[in-house]
């Protein structure tokens, strides 16, 4: 049965790919598929993170997602649900906003004078640490990039990295927004192209580098942060099967192949 959205609290999330519709209804957020199977990618990534060390031995948390069918203006749409994680008086502030406000210049001018990718990453991590007073921000950034490298999330621009602010004090934002991963944008990563060819073509944001280069650079600076078991194909398929039911039967085999192949290759 589809959940019927009756509120008007709709926003369009801007990304490098376009706009994705999102609704708040009470304590829940509904994010709708726009370009492919973003809801599955978001939900599946959160399932993978349940097996991680993030909430066991780091000061960070992550958002849990569940698949849903949503009735939007009499049209049944596929999406995912997450709980609203902001408390009273809290707001999300993007790193892009923080840096522009602090330095008073466009972001491109901050980074164009730094010749190496490693230097850019170090500047980003250390500047955000200094501005927010969050001592473990470099480790937080490392975990974000490690997750992105695992699922090939190519939409981690500086408006997709954020902190929580209240009365001038900052806290870490729960890790979320991996819906662009796992080759979910089928308008860009076409369904008729083999998975391995697509996997090798994806580039990491925010500095347009390979995922291996980005994750190795940030780990060289701040150490490995994310711990996950090595998943087998059987384990991945078992976790994925319930999510595939939200998509047309003709597409399920292709989606499963793309998702499983991505994780199997990238976890190496």
XYZ file of C-alpha atoms in Angstrom:
268
model
C 0.000 0.000 0.000
C 1.304 3.436 -0.890
C 1.660 6.205 1.682
C -0.334 9.248 0.622
C 1.480 12.549 0.991
C -0.853 15.326 2.035
C 1.505 17.988 3.341
C 2.929 20.801 1.226
C 6.396 20.638 2.770
C 8.027 19.690 -0.506
C 11.524 20.744 -1.457
C 13.629 20.103 -4.540
C 17.122 19.025 -3.525
C 19.686 20.487 -5.875
C 22.599 18.321 -6.941
C 25.023 18.268 -9.820
C 22.535 15.962 -11.550
C 19.449 18.138 -11.163
C 16.606 18.336 -8.659
C 15.220 15.477 -6.566
C 11.831 15.768 -4.898
C 11.649 15.411 -1.133
C 8.733 15.782 1.294
C 8.532 16.151 5.044
C 5.419 14.643 6.624
C 5.521 14.924 10.409
C 8.687 13.245 11.680
C 9.403 11.538 8.368
C 11.165 12.588 5.178
C 10.230 11.003 1.849
C 12.739 11.154 -0.975
C 11.489 10.088 -4.408
C 13.283 8.388 -7.263
C 13.993 10.922 -9.958
C 16.691 9.606 -12.287
C 16.704 5.853 -11.635
C 16.816 3.897 -8.377
C 18.172 6.455 -5.894
C 15.874 5.195 -3.116
C 17.294 1.693 -3.423
C 20.857 3.058 -3.409
C 20.151 5.160 -0.324
C 18.448 2.312 1.523
C 20.973 -0.350 0.535
C 23.899 1.825 1.593
C 22.326 2.355 5.009
C 21.898 -1.428 5.311
C 25.609 -1.883 4.563
C 26.465 0.713 7.208
C 24.523 -1.287 9.813
C 27.462 -3.727 9.598
C 30.057 -0.977 10.083
C 31.868 0.474 13.074
C 30.342 3.934 12.658
C 28.091 3.887 15.711
C 30.196 1.409 17.686
C 33.516 3.226 17.981
C 33.252 6.623 16.276
C 31.438 9.789 17.433
C 29.346 9.751 14.246
C 25.915 8.398 13.310
C 24.159 7.634 10.044
C 20.600 7.901 8.739
C 18.543 4.731 8.288
C 16.334 4.505 5.206
C 13.434 2.260 4.272
C 11.865 1.740 0.865
C 8.333 2.994 0.284
C 5.701 3.519 -2.345
C 4.329 7.030 -2.163
C 1.073 8.410 -3.550
C 1.909 11.849 -4.906
C -0.972 13.670 -6.574
C -2.638 10.351 -7.462
C 0.566 8.945 -8.934
C 2.372 6.037 -7.249
C 6.079 6.817 -6.931
C 8.953 4.798 -5.490
C 11.009 6.422 -2.777
C 12.570 5.973 0.622
C 11.738 7.145 4.135
C 14.008 8.490 6.861
C 13.378 10.096 10.250
C 13.839 13.831 10.738
C 17.035 14.113 12.772
C 17.119 17.821 13.651
C 16.193 18.886 17.171
C 14.470 22.073 18.256
C 16.361 25.126 17.003
C 18.859 23.106 14.979
C 19.588 23.687 11.303
C 21.805 22.145 8.647
C 24.670 24.295 7.396
C 26.575 23.152 4.341
C 30.350 23.236 4.184
C 30.063 25.356 1.040
C 28.188 28.013 3.031
C 30.608 27.829 5.967
C 33.677 28.316 3.796
C 32.181 31.153 1.743
C 30.996 32.949 4.885
C 34.306 32.498 6.705
C 36.682 33.404 3.859
C 34.424 35.801 1.963
C 35.443 34.520 -1.483
C 34.149 32.040 -4.014
C 35.186 28.477 -3.252
C 37.132 28.046 -6.484
C 39.575 30.723 -5.317
C 40.215 28.803 -2.091
C 41.286 25.654 -3.894
C 42.850 26.795 -7.169
C 46.036 27.947 -5.402
C 46.587 24.488 -3.875
C 48.308 22.343 -6.519
C 47.789 18.799 -5.166
C 44.600 16.870 -4.479
C 46.029 15.824 -1.113
C 46.628 19.465 -0.236
C 43.061 20.379 -1.189
C 41.680 17.590 1.003
C 43.874 18.637 3.931
C 42.796 22.275 3.566
C 39.105 21.275 3.435
C 39.312 19.029 6.499
C 41.423 21.346 8.627
C 39.516 24.516 7.683
C 36.192 22.910 8.616
C 37.679 21.671 11.876
C 38.885 25.165 12.753
C 35.654 26.915 11.764
C 33.310 24.519 13.564
C 35.490 23.491 16.515
C 34.709 19.833 15.720
C 38.008 18.107 16.492
C 37.179 14.922 14.589
C 35.979 16.613 11.410
C 38.952 15.236 9.382
C 37.937 11.718 10.468
C 34.300 12.491 9.646
C 35.304 13.641 6.164
C 37.408 10.502 5.753
C 34.447 8.252 6.543
C 32.279 10.131 4.040
C 34.845 9.609 1.312
C 35.352 5.957 2.273
C 31.605 5.326 1.944
C 31.551 7.202 -1.353
C 34.423 5.062 -2.627
C 32.594 1.863 -1.687
C 29.300 2.730 -3.396
C 30.662 5.130 -6.057
C 28.664 8.114 -4.831
C 29.722 10.743 -7.350
C 27.621 13.596 -5.931
C 29.570 14.570 -2.781
C 29.917 18.226 -3.703
C 30.413 20.776 -0.925
C 26.668 21.340 -0.570
C 26.367 17.611 0.239
C 28.716 17.844 3.227
C 27.146 19.566 6.214
C 27.125 20.151 9.947
C 24.333 20.857 12.417
C 24.233 24.352 13.944
C 22.384 25.719 16.952
C 23.063 29.058 18.628
C 26.468 29.311 16.973
C 27.602 25.857 18.102
C 28.166 22.955 15.737
C 27.743 19.189 15.769
C 28.330 16.394 13.281
C 25.527 15.758 10.825
C 24.354 12.141 10.613
C 25.816 10.574 7.474
C 23.250 10.609 4.672
C 22.677 11.318 0.984
C 24.286 8.383 -0.807
C 21.410 8.066 -3.281
C 23.642 8.940 -6.247
C 25.745 5.831 -5.584
C 25.586 2.294 -6.980
C 25.120 3.592 -10.560
C 21.580 4.646 -9.621
C 21.272 7.440 -12.184
C 20.203 5.427 -15.209
C 20.026 8.553 -17.375
C 23.808 8.872 -17.077
C 24.755 5.241 -16.337
C 22.644 3.570 -18.982
C 21.088 0.190 -18.276
C 22.347 -1.253 -21.562
C 26.044 -0.744 -20.679
C 27.858 -3.470 -18.739
C 28.485 -2.737 -15.061
C 32.282 -3.018 -15.125
C 32.587 -0.420 -17.878
C 30.413 2.007 -15.926
C 32.242 1.394 -12.637
C 35.592 2.316 -14.134
C 34.229 5.610 -15.501
C 32.854 7.203 -12.314
C 34.773 10.113 -10.769
C 34.724 11.341 -7.164
C 33.593 14.746 -5.946
C 34.297 17.402 -4.824
C 37.646 17.591 -6.676
C 37.006 15.412 -9.754
C 39.535 12.681 -8.982
C 39.388 8.894 -9.018
C 37.793 7.289 -5.984
C 40.967 5.311 -5.287
C 43.090 8.458 -5.361
C 40.666 10.342 -3.118
C 40.291 7.635 -0.488
C 44.005 6.816 -0.439
C 44.900 10.505 -0.088
C 42.527 11.150 2.796
C 43.579 7.923 4.546
C 47.230 8.912 4.222
C 46.350 12.133 6.007
C 44.015 10.905 8.738
C 44.098 7.104 8.763
C 41.502 4.525 7.877
C 38.177 5.163 9.639
C 35.481 2.929 8.130
C 35.459 -0.745 9.065
C 33.208 -3.171 7.209
C 33.257 -6.936 6.699
C 33.982 -8.310 3.249
C 30.560 -9.106 1.833
C 29.938 -12.135 -0.366
C 27.685 -12.047 -3.420
C 25.191 -14.216 -1.552
C 25.055 -11.806 1.404
C 24.618 -8.799 -0.869
C 21.836 -10.470 -2.826
C 19.987 -11.450 0.352
C 20.098 -7.838 1.588
C 19.087 -6.518 -1.825
C 16.191 -8.848 -2.697
C 13.457 -7.110 -0.617
C 14.373 -3.731 -2.112
C 14.141 -4.948 -5.701
C 10.433 -5.671 -5.288
C 9.762 -1.931 -5.572
C 10.967 -1.908 -9.196
C 9.579 -3.453 -12.397
C 10.435 -7.128 -12.716
C 12.140 -6.512 -16.058
C 14.700 -4.220 -14.368
C 15.445 -6.212 -11.209
C 18.160 -8.440 -12.667
C 20.016 -5.473 -14.173
C 19.786 -3.411 -10.978
C 20.944 -6.356 -8.879
C 23.927 -6.939 -11.158
C 24.955 -3.276 -11.053
C 24.640 -2.966 -7.271
C 26.344 -6.258 -6.396
C 29.123 -5.795 -8.955
C 29.840 -2.294 -7.648
C 30.231 -3.409 -4.027
C 32.189 -6.570 -4.901
C 34.705 -4.597 -6.991
C 34.924 -1.550 -4.781
C 35.322 -3.368 -1.445
C 38.628 -4.749 -2.758
